[in-house]
Coordinates of C-alpha atoms and ligand atoms in Angstrom, one line a residue:
X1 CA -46.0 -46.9 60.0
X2 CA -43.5 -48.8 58.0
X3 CA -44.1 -52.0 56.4
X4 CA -41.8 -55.0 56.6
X5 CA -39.3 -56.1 53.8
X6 CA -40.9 -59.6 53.0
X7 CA -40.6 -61.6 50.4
X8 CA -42.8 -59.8 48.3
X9 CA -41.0 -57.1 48.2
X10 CA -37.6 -59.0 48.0
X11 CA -39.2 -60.0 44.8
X12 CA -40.3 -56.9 43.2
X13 CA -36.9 -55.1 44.1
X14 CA -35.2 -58.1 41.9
X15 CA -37.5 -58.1 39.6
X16 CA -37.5 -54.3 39.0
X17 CA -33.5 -53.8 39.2
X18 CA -31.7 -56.3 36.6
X19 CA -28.5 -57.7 38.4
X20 CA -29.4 -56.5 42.1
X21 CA -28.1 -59.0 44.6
X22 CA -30.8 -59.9 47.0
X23 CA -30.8 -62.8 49.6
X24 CA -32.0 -63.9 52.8
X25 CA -29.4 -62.5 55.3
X26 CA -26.7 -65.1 56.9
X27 CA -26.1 -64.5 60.6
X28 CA -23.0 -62.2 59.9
X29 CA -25.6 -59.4 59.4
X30 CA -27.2 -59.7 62.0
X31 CA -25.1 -59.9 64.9
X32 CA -22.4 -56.6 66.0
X33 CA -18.7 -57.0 67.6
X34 CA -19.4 -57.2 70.7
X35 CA -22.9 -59.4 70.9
X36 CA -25.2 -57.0 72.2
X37 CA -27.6 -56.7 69.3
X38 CA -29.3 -59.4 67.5
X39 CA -31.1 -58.3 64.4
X40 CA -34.3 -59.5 62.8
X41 CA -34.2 -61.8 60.3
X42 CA -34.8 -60.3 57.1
X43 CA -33.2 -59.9 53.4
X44 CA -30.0 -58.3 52.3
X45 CA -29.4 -56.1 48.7
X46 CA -26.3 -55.3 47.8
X47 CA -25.8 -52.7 45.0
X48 CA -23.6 -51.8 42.7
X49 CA -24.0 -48.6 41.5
X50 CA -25.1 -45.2 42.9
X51 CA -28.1 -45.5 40.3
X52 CA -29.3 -49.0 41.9
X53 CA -29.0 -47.8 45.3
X54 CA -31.7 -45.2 44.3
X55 CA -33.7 -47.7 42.8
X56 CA -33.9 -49.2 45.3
X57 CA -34.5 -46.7 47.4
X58 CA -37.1 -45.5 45.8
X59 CA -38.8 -48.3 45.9
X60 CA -38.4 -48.8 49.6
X61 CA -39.8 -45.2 49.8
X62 CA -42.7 -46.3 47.9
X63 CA -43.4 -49.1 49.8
X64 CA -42.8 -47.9 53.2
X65 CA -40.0 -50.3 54.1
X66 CA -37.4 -49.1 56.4
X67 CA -33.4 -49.1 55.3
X68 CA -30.5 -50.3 57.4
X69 CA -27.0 -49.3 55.6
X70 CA -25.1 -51.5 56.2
X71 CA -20.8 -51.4 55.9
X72 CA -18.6 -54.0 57.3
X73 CA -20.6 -54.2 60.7
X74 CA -17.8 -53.1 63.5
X75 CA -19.6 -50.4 64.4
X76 CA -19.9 -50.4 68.4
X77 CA -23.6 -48.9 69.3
X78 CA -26.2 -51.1 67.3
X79 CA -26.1 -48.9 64.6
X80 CA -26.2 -51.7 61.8
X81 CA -28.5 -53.6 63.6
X82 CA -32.3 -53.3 63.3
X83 CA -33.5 -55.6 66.8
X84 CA -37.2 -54.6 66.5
X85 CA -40.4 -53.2 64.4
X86 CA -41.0 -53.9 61.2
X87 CA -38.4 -56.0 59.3
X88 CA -36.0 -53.5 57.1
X89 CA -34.1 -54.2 54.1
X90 CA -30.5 -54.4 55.3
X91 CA -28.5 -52.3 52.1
X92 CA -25.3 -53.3 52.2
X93 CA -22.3 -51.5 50.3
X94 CA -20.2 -54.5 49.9
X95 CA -20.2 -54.6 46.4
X96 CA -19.3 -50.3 45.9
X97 CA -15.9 -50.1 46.7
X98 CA -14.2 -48.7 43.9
X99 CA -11.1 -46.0 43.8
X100 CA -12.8 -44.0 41.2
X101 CA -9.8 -41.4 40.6
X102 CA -6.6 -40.7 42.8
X103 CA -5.3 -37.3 41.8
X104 CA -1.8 -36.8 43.9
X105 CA -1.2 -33.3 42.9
X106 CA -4.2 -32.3 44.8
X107 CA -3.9 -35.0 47.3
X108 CA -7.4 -36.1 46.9
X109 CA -9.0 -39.1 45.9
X110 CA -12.6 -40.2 45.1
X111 CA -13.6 -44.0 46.5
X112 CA -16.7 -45.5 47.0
X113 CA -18.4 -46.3 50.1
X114 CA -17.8 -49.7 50.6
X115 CA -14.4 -49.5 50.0
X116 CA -12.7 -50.7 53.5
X117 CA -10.2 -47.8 54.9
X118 CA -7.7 -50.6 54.2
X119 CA -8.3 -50.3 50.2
X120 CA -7.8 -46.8 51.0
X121 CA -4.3 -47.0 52.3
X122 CA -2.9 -48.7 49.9
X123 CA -4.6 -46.7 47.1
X124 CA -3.1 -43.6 48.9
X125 CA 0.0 -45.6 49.4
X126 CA 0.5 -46.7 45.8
X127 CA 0.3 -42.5 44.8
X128 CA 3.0 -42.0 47.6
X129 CA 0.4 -40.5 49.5
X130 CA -0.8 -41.3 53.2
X131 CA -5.0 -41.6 54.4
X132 CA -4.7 -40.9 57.7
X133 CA -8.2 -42.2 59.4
X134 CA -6.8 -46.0 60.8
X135 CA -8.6 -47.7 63.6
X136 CA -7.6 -51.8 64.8
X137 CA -11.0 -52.7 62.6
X138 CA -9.8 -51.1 59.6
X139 CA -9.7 -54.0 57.3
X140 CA -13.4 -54.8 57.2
X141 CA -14.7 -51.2 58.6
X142 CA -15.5 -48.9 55.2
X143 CA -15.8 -45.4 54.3
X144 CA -19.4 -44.6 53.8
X145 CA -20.2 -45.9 57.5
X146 CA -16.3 -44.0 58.9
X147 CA -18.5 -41.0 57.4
X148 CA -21.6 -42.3 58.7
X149 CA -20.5 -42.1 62.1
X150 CA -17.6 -39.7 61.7
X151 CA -15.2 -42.0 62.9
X152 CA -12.4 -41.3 65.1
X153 CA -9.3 -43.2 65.6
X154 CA -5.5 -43.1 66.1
X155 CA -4.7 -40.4 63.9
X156 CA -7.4 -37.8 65.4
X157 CA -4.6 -35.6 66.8
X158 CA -2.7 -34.8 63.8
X159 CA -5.0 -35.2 60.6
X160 CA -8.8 -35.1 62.0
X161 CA -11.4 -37.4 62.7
X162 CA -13.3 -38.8 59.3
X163 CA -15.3 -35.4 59.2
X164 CA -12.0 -33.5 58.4
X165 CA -10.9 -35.5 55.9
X166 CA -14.1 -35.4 53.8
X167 CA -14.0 -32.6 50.9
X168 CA -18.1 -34.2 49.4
X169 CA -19.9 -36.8 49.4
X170 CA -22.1 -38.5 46.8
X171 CA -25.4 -39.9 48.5
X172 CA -28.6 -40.8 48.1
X173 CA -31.7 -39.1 50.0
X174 CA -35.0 -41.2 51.5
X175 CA -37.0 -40.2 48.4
X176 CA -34.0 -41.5 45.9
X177 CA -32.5 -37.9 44.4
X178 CA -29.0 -38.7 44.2
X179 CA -27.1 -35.7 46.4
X180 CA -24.2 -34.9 43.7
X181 CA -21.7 -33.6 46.5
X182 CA -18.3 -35.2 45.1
X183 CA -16.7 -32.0 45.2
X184 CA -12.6 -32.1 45.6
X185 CA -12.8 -28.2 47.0
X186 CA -11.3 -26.9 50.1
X187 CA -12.7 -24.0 49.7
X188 CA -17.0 -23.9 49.0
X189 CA -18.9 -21.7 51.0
X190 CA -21.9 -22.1 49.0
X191 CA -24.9 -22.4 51.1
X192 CA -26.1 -24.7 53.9
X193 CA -23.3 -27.8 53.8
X194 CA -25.0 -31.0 53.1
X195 CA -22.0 -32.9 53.1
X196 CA -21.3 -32.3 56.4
X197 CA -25.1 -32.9 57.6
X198 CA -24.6 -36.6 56.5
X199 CA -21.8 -36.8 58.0
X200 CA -22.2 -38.1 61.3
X201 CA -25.7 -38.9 60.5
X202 CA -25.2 -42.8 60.7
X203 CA -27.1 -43.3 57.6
X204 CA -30.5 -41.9 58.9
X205 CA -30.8 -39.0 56.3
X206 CA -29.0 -40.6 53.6
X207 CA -27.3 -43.5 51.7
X208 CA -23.7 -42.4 51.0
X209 CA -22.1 -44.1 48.4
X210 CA -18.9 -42.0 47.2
X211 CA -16.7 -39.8 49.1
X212 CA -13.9 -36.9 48.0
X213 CA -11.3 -37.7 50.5
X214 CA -7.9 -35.3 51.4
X215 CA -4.9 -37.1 51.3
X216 CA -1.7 -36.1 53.8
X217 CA 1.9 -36.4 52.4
X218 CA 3.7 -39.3 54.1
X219 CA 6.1 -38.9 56.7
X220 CA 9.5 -40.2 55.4
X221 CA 10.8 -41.3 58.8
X222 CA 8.2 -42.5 62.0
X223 CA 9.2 -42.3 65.8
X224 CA 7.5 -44.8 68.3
X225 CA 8.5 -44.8 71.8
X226 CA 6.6 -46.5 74.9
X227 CA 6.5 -44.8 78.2
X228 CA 6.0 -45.3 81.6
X229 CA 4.2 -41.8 83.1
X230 CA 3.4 -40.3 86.0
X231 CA 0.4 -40.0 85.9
X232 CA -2.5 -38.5 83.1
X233 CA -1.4 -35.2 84.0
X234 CA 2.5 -35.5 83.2
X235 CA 1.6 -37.2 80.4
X236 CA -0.8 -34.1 78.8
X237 CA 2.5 -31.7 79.8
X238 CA 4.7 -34.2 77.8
X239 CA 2.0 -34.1 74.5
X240 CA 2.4 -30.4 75.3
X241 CA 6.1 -30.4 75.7
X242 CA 6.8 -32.5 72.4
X243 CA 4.6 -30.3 70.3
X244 CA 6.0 -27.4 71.4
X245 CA 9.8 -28.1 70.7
X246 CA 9.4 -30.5 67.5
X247 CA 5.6 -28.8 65.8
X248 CA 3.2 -30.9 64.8
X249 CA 4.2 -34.5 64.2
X250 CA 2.8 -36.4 66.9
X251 CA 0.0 -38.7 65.0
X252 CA -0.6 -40.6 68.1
X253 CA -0.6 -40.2 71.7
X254 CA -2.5 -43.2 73.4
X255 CA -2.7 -43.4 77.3
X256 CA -3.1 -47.3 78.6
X257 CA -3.9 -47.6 82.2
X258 CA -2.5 -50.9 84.2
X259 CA -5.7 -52.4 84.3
X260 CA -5.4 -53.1 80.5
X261 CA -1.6 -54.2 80.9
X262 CA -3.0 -56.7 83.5
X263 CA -5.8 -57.8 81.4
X264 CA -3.3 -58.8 78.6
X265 CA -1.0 -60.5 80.9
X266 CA -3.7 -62.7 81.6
X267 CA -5.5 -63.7 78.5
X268 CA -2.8 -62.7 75.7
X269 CA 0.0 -63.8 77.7
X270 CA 2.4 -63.9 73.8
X271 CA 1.6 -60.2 73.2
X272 CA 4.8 -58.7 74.8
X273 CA 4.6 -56.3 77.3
X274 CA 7.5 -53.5 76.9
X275 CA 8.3 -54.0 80.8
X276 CA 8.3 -56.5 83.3
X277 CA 6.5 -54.8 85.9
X278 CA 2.8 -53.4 84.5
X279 CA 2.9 -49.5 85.5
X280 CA -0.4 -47.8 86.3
X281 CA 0.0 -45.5 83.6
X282 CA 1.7 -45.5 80.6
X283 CA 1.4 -43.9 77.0
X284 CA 2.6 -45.1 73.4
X285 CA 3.6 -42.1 71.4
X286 CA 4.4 -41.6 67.6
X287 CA 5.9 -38.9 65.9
X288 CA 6.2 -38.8 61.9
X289 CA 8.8 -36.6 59.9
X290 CA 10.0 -35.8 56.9
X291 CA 13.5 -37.2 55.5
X292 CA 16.1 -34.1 57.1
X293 CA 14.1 -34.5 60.8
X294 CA 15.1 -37.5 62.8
X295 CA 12.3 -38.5 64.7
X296 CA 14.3 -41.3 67.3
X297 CA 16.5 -37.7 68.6
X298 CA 12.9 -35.9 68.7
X299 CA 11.6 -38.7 71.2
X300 CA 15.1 -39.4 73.0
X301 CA 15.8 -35.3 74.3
X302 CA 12.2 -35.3 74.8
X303 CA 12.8 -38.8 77.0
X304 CA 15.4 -37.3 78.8
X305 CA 13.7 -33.9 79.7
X306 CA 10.9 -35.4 81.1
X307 CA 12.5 -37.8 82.8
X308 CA 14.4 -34.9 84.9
X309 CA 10.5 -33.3 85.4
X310 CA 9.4 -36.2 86.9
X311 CA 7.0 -36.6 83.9
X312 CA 8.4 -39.6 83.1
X313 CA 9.9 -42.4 85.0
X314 CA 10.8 -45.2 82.6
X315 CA 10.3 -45.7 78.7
X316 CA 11.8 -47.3 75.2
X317 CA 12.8 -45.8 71.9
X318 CA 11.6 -48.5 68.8
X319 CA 14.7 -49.1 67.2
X320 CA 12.9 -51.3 64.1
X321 CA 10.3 -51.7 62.5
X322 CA 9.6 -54.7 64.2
X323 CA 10.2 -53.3 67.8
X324 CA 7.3 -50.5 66.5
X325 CA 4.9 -53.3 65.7
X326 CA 5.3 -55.0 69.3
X327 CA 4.2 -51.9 70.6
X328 CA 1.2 -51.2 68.8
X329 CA 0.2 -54.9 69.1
X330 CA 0.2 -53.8 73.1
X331 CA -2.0 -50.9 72.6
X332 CA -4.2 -53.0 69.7
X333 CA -4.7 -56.4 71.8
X334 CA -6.3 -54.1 74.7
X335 CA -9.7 -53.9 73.2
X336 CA -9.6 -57.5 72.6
X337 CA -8.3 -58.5 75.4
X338 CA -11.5 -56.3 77.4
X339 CA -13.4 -58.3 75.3
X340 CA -12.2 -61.8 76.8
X341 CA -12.5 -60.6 80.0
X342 CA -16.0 -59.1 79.8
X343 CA -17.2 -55.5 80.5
X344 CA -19.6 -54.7 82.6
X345 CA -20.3 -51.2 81.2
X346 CA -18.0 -49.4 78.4
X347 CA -18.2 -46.0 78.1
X348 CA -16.6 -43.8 75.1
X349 CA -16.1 -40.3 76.1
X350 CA -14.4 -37.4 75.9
X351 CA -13.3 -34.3 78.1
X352 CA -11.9 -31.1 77.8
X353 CA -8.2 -31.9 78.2
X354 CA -7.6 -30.0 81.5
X355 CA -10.6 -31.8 83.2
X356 CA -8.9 -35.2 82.4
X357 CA -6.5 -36.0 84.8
X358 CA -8.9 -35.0 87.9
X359 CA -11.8 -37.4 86.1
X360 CA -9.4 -40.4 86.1
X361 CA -7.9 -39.6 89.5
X362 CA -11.6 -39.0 91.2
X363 CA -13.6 -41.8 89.4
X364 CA -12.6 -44.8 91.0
X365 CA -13.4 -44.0 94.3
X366 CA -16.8 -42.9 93.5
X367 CA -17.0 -46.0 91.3
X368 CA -16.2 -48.3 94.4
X369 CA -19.1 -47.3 96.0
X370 CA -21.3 -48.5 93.4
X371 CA -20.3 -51.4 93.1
X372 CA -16.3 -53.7 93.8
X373 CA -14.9 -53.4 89.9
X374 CA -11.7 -52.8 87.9
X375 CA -11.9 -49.9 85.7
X376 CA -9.6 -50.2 82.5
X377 CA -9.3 -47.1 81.2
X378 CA -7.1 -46.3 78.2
X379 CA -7.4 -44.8 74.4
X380 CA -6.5 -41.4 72.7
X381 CA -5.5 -39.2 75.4
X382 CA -4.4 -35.9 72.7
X383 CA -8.0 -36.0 71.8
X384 CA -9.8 -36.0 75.0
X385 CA -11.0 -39.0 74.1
X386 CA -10.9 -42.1 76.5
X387 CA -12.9 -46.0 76.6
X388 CA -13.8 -45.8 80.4
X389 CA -14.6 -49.5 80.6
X390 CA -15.4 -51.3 84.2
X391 CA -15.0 -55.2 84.7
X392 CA -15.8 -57.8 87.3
X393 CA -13.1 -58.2 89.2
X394 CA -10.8 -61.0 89.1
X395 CA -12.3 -64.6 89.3
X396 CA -16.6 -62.9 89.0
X397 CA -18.5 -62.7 85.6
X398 CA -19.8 -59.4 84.4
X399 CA -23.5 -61.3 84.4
X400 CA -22.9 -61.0 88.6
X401 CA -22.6 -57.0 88.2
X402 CA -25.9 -56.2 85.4
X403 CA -27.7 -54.8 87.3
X404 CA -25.0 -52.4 89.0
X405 CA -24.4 -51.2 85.5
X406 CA -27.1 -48.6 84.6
X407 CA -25.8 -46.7 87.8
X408 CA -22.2 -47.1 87.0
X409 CA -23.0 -45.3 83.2
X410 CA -25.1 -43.0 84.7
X411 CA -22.4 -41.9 87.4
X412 CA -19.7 -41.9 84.7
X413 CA -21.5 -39.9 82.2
X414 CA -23.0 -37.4 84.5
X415 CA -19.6 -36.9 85.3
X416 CA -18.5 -36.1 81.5
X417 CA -21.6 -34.1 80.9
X418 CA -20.9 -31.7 83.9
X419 CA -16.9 -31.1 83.1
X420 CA -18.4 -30.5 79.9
X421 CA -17.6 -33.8 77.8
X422 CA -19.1 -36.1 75.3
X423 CA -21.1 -39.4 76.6
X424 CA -20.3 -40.5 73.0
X425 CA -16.8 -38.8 70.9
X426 CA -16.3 -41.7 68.0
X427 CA -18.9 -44.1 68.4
X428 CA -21.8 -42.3 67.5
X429 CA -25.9 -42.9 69.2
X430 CA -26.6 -45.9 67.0
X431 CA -29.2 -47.7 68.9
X432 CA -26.9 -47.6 72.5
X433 CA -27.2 -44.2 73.2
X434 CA -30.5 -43.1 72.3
X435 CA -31.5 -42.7 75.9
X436 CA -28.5 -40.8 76.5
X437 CA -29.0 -38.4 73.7
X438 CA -32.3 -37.9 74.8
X439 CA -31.2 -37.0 78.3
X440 CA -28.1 -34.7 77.9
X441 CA -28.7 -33.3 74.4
X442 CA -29.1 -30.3 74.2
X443 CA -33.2 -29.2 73.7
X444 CA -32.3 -26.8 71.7
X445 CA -30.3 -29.2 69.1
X446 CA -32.7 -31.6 70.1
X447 CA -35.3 -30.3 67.9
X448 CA -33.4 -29.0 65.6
X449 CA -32.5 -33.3 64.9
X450 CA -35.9 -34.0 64.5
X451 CA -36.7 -31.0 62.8
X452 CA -34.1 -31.8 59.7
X453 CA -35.1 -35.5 60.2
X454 CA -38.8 -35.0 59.9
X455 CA -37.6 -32.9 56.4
X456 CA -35.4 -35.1 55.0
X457 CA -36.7 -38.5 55.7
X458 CA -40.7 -37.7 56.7
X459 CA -41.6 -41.4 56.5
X460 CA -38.4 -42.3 58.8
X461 CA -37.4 -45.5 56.0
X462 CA -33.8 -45.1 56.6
X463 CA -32.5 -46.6 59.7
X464 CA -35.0 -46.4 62.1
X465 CA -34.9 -46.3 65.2
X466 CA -31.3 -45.0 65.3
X467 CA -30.0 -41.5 67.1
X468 CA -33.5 -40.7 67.2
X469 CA -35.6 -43.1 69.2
Ligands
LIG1 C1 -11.7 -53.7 67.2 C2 -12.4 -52.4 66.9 C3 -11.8 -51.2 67.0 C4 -12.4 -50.0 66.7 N1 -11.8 -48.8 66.9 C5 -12.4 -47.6 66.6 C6 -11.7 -46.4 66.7 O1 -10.5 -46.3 67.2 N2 -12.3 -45.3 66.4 C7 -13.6 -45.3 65.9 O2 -14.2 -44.2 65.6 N3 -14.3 -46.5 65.8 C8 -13.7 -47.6 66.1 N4 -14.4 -48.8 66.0 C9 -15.8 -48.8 65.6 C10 -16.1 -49.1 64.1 O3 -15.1 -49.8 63.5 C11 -16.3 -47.8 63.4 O4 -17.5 -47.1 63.9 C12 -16.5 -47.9 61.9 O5 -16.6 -46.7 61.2 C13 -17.8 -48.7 61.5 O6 -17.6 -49.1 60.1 P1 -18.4 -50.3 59.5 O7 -18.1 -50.3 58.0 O8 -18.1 -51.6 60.2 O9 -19.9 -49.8 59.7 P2 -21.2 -50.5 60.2 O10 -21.0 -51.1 61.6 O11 -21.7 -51.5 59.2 O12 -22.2 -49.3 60.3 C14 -22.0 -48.2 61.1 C15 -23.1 -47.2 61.0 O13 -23.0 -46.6 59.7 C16 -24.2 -46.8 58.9 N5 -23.8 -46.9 57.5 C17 -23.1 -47.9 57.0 N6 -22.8 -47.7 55.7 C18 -23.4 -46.5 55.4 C19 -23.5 -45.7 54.3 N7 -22.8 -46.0 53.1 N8 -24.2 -44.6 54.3 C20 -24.8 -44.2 55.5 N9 -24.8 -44.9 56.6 C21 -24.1 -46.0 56.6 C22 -24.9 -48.0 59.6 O14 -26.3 -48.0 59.4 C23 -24.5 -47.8 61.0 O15 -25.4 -46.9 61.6 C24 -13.8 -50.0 66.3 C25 -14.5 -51.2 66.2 C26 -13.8 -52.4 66.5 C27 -14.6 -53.7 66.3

């Protein structure tokens, strides 16, 4: 049973670490993106060093009080938010967010993990090298959490989710050992992988606080072209098609249904659209090359092929840099503009490519029987992965359709499970998805979970409550 972080113990953790930063927490911590959670009012440290984040911990340890890390608080499933039990300590890694060493020649560099993936860039970007994990929260969102949850993004396709760009970590464990993992090795087959254990563990087996990260040479020249497809289907055979004449430059390859198109015509009405009608399906596609390949002839013979398929029926080539920005701002202002409009379920899943197109064709129907919604579906098709978000329809509140919802998430995700998806592919469980974990993991993984949990954290201080209910 743990005990809650009072003020006593806010008191003995500043009087037993010189120069700890420890408040009551403002409201920012306490409240995620998009409202669901409301966390318990409690206090706030913020360390800054690995040595006082095992101080700390330690003392927590000691004293039975749980641990919620804490980064910049985008995350999407509750994960950062403690909502009942026994006030925790929220431990937040604002003030760790050093570049510790940036070493070009091996295209590695060692950050810690509060550093935002922002900092990253431009560290990467000052040693002429590019960081490829980038997601629309990326200037508050940092790299201990991206670990944490083994963040996703736009770049998946080409360079990896967070996982793959992760040579070690440096963390610390529930009893306050510091894991020295910071290894810059591509090659360590030394044992059972601990980095990669914490990684995706959303901070409930360990505190990370540094990370070796690989670094990608930059592209010299970018391609960006928005197009209007047939359907989910021609657009997979046109990923397929540009891959297989140019190799592999396509960073990003994001499918936007009309819904979302719609949805931005009526609440961002100044974010341009790139046509004048909103076609049901259309996909925003970037290529990067080096300086002898020209990425604009890459995108315009593959234009032209697919239009004689059929594969595609409309598009544009950016000609500037400007032109490249409008349509990212399209594809960027969708999850904002969902968020104006009001979900009534969002769902964050992935599918074995080939099941894809028959999942979006044969949803809706299905969905319509539930209950009379919109279903906005968009996000990064050349992973698999998809936001499958449904909405009131025009003119009704989301509040009308609650209780409609826990059948529309079960339907969708039934669905995933069976073809052989994900119910979660970037997210993570957090607090959101526990249920769901519980009912499609697999038993077998299952306790394996709670077997390395019970071994690694036995008096469950850090993050409770989170993957595992
Ligand atoms: C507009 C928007 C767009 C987004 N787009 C994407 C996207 O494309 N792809 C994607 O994957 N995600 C996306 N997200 C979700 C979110 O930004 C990511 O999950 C991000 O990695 C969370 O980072 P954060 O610093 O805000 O972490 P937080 O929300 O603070 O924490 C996330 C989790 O990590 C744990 N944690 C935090 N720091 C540590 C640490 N140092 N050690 C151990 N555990 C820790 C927390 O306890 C929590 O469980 C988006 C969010 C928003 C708001």
């Amino acid at each position: 049973m743990l005990n809650p972080c009072d003020q006593d113990f806010a008191g003995r953790l500043a009087a037993e670490i010189p120069g700890l930063s420890i408040k009551p927490a403002e409201p920012r911590y306490l409240e995620e993106p998009r409202g669901k959670f409301i966390g318990l009012p409690t206090w706030v440290a913020a360390p800054s060093s690995t040595e006082m984040v095992a101080r700390v911990v330690r003392l927590a340890s000691d004293a039975s009080v749980g641990i919620q890390p804490y980064g910049g608080g985008t995350g999407l499933v509750g994960g950062q938010i403690v909502t009942e039990g026994p006030e925790p300590l929220i431990l937040s890694m604002e003030k760790m967010r050093a570049i510790r060493a940036v070493y070009p020649a091996e295209n590695t560099l060692i950050v810690e993990a509060g550093a935002t993936l922002a900092e990253i860039h431009d560290a990467a970007d000052d040693a002429n090298r590019l960081f490829p994990l980038s997601y629309a929260s990326q200037g508050t969102a940092q790299i201990g959490s991206g670990l944490a949850v083994n963040s996703g993004g736009l770049n998946v396709l080409r360079y990896g989710m967070a996982r793959d760009l992760c040579l070690g970590v440096e963390a610390v464990l529930a009893n306050g050992t510091v894991f020295n993992g910071l290894k810059r090795l591509r090659k360590d087959n030394t044992g059972y992988d601990i980095r990669h254990l914490l990684i995706g563990s959303e901070g409930t087996l360990g505190i990370i606080t540094a990370a070796a990260l690989s670094l990608a040479p930059k592209p010299a020249r970018h391609g960006t072209a928005f197009l209007e497809v047939a359907g989910p289907k021609e657009a997979l055979e046109l990923l397929n098609a540009i891959r297989e004449s140019a190799g592999d430059v396509v960073s990003a390859f994001e499918l936007m249904s009309g819904t979302g198109l719609d949805f931005l015509a009526e609440v961002f009405p100044d974010v341009r659209r790139p046509f004048r009608h909103n076609p049901e399906w259309t996909v925003l596609v970037e290529i990067g090359t080096s300086e002898a390949v020209d990425p604009e002839e890459i995108l315009s013979d593959t234009f032209e092929s697919a239009l004689e398929t059929g594969w595609v029926t409309d598009g544009l080539i950016a000609t500037s840099g400007a032109q490249r920005e409008a349509f990212w701002a399209v594809r960027e202002t969708i999850p904002q503009a969902n968020r104006a409009i009001g979900a009534v379920a969002s769902h964050d899943i992935s599918l074995p490519l080939s099941e894809l197109p028959e999942f979006l064709e044969s949803m809706p129907t299905r969905i319509a029987g539930i209950a009379d919604v919109r279903v906005n579906a968009f996000g990064h098709l050349g992973d698999g992965n998809l936001h499958y978000n449904v909405f009131p329809p025009a003119g009704r509140s989301a509040a009308e359709f609650k209780s409609a919802a826990p059948d529309l998430s079960t339907l969708i995700h039934d669905e995933v499970v069976r073809l052989g998806g994900s119910f979660s592919a970037e997210h993570g469980i957090g607090r959101l998805k526990t249920g769901e974990l519980a009912r499609y993991g697999d038993p077998a993984k299952l306790s394996v979970m709670k077997a390395i949990k019970t071994a690694l954290d036995p008096h469950g201080i850090l993050n409770p409550g989170v993957v595992l209910d």
